[in-house]
Coordinates of C-alpha atoms in Angstrom, one line a residue:
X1 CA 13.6 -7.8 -4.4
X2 CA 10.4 -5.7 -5.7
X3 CA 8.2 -7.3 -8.2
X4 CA 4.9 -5.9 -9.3
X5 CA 2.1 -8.4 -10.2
X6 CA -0.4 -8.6 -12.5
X7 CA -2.1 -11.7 -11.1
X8 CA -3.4 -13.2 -7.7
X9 CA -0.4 -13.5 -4.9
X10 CA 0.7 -17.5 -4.2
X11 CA -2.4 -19.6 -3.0
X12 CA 0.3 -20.2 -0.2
X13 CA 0.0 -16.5 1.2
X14 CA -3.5 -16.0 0.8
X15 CA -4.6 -16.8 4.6
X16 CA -1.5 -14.6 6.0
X17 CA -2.5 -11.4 3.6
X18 CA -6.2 -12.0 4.3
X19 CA -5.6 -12.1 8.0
X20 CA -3.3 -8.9 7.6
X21 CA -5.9 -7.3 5.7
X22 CA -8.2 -7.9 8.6
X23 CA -6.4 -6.5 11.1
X24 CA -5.6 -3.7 9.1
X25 CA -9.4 -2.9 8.3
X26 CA -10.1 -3.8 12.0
X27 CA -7.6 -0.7 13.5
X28 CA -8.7 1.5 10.7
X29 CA -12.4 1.6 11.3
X30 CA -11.5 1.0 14.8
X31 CA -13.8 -2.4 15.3
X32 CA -13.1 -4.9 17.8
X33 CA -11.0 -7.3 16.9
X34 CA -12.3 -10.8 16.2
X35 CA -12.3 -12.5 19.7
X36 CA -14.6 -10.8 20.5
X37 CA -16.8 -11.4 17.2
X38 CA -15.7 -15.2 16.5
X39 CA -13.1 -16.1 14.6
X40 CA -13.5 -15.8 10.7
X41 CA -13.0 -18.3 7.6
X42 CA -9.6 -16.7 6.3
X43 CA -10.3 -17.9 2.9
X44 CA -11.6 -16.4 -0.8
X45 CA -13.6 -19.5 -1.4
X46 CA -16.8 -17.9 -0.7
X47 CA -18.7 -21.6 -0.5
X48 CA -16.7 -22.1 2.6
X49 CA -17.9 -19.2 4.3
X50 CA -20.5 -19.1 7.2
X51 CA -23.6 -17.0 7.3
X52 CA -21.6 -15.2 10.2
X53 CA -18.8 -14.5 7.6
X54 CA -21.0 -13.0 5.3
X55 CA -22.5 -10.8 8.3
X56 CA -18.4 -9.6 9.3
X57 CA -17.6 -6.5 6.9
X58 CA -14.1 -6.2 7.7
X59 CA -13.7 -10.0 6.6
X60 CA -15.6 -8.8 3.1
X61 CA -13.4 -5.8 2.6
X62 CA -10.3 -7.8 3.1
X63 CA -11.5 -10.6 1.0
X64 CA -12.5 -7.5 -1.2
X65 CA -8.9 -5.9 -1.4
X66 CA -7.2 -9.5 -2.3
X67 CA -9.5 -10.1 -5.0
X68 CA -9.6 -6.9 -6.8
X69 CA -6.2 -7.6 -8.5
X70 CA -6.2 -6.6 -12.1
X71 CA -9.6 -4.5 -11.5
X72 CA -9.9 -0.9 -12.2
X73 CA -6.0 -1.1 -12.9
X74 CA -5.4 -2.5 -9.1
X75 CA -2.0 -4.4 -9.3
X76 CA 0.1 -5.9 -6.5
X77 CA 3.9 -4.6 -5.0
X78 CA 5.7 -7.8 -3.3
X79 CA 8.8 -7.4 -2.0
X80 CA 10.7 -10.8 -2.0
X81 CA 13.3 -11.5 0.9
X82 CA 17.0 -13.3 -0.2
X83 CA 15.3 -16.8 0.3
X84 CA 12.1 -16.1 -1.8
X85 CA 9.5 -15.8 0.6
X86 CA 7.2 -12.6 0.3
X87 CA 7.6 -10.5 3.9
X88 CA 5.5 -7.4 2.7
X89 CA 2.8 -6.3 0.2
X90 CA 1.6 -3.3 -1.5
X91 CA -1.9 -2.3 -3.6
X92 CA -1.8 0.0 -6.5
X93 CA -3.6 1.4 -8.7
X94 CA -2.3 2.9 -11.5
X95 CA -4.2 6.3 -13.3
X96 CA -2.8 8.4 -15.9
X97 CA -2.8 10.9 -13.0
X98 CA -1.0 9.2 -10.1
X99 CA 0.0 5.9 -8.9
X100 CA -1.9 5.4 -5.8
X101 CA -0.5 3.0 -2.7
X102 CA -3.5 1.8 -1.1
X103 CA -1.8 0.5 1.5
X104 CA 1.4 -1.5 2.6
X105 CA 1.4 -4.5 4.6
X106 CA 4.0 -6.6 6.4
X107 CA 2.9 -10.0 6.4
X108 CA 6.5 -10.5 9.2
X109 CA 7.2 -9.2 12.2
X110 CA 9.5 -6.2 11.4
X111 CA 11.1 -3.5 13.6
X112 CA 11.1 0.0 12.6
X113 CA 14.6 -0.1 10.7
X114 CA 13.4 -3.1 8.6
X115 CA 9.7 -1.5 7.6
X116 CA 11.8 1.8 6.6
X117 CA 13.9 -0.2 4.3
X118 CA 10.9 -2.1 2.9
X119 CA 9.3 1.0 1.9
X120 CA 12.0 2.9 0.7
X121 CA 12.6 0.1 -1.6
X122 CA 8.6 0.0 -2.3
X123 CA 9.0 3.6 -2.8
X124 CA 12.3 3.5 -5.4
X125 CA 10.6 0.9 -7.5
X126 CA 7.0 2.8 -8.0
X127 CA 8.7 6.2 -8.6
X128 CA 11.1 4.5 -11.7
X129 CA 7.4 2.9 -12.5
X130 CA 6.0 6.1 -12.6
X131 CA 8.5 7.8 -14.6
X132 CA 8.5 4.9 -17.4
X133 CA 4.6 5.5 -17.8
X134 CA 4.7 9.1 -17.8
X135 CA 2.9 9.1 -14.9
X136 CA 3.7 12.7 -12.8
X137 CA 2.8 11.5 -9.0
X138 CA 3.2 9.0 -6.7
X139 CA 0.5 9.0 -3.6
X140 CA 0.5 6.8 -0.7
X141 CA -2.9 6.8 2.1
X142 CA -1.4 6.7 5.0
X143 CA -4.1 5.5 8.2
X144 CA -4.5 8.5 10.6
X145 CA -3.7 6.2 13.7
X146 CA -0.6 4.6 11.9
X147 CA 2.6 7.1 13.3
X148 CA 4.9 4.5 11.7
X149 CA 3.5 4.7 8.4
X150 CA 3.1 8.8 8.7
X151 CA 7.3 8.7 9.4
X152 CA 8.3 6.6 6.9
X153 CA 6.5 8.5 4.2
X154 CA 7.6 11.6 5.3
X155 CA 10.9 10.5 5.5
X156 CA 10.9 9.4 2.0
X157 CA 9.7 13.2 0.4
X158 CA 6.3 12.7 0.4
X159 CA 3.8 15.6 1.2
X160 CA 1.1 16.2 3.1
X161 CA -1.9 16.9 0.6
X162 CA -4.7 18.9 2.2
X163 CA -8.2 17.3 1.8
X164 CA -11.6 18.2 2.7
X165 CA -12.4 17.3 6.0
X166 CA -15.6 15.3 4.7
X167 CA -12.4 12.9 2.6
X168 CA -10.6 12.1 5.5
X169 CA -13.4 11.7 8.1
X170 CA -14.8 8.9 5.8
X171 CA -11.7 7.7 4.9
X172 CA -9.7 8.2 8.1
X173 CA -6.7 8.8 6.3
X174 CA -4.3 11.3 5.3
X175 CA -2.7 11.0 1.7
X176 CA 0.5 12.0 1.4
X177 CA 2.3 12.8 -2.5
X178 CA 5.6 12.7 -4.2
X179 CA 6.2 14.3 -7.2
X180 CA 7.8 12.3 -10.3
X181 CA 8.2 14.6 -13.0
X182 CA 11.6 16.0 -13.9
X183 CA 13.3 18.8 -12.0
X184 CA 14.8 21.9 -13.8
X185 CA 18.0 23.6 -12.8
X186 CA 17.7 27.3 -12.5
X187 CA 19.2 27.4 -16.1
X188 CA 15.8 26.0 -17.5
X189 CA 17.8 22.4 -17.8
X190 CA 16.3 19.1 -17.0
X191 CA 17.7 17.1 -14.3
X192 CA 17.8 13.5 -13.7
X193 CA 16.7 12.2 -10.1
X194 CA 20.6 11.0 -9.6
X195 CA 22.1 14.5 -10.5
X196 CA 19.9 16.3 -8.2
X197 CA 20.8 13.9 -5.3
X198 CA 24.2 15.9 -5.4
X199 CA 22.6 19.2 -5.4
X200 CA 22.1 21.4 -2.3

C-alpha cells in the first residue's frame, strides 16, 4: 500500500532511513563509506551528536533530507507491505509545475523484480496525485551510477530530459519525465489513461 505523508516517518524507522540516506549520499558523491571515516550517530537529535558528526557532510545531508518534511512542499511516499511495516520510501516535492521524486529508497533487501514492483506502484500513485492537482509532470532524478534505478524508470515511460552539462555534473544525475496531462485521439477527443492502454 502507498500512502503519502505530511508528517515525520515513525520514530521506529528513523535510524534505518537515516542510515539509507547515508549510503545513498555516500555512492552518489562517491565518498568512502564510513569505516573508513568512524561510524556516525544515526540519529536527528542533534544534542547527541559528536563534533566528528557535525564535521561528516553526508551524515548532515541525510539528517537534512529526513527533516525537510513539510518544507518547501517536501512530502514523503511510503509504501507499506501486507503486515504494516514500511520496506521503501520516496521524497517529493510537489510544484505547480511537476511533482519531483528526489529519490526512492529501499529500507529491505529487494531483488530486481521486487524494486520494479515498488516503483511501479510508487509511480501509479504519484501520476493519479498529479492528475487530481492539475499538476502536468511527473520527474524522478535518477543517480548517474544507479543502472537499476535508470531501468526501472525507463521501463515505466519516463524520458530522458536533456540538461546542461553544468546541472548534472553538480548534481550527478540524470532526470528523467513523465507526462500527466490528458491524451487526445486523432479526432481532437480526450482520452483517459485506461482507454489509451488499449490503443496501439
Amino acid at each position: 500500500m502507498i500512502d503519502i505523508v505530511k508528517e515525520k516517518l515513525p520514530k521506529e524507522y528513523e535510524r534505518v532511513v537515516l542510515e539509507e540516506y547515508y549510503d545513498f549520499f555516500s555512492n552518489l558523491y562517491g565518498i568512502p563509506s564510513s569505516v573508513l571515516r568512524g561510524k556516525p550517530t544515526f540519529t536527528t537529535d542533534l544534542e547527541k551528536l559528536s563534533r566528528r558528526d557535525f564535521k561528516d557532510q553526508i551524515l548532515m545531508s541525510s539528517i537534512g533530507a529526513l527533516d525537510s518534511i513539510n518544507s518547501e512542499n517536501i512530502e514523503f511516499v511510503t509504501n507499506k507491505e501486507s503486515d504494516g511495516r514500511i520496506s521503501a520510501i520516496a521524497r517529493i516535492r510537489v510544484k505547480d509545475t511537476d511533482i519531483h521524486i528526489a529519490e526512492i529508497l529501499f529500507l529491505e533487501y529487494q531483488d530486481y523484480d521486487e524494486k520494479s514492483r515498488i516503483a511501479k506502484d510508487i509511480f501509479a500513485t504519484l501520476e493519479q496525485y498529479g492528475i487530481d492537482l492539475n499538476i502536468p509532470m511527473l520527474c524522478y532524478e535518477v543517480p548517474q551510477n544507479d543502472e537499476i534505478g535508470i531501468d526501472i524508470v525507463l521501463e515505466n515511460g519516463f524520458s530522458f530530459i536533456e540538461e546542461p552539462s553544468h546541472e548534472t555534473s553538480i548534481h550527478r544525475t540524470f532526470v528523467f519525465e513523465k507526462s500527466l496531462e490528458p491524451t487526445r485521439n486523432q479526432n481532437g477527443c480526450t482520452l483517459n489513461r485506461k482507454q489509451t492502454q488499449g490503443i496501439n
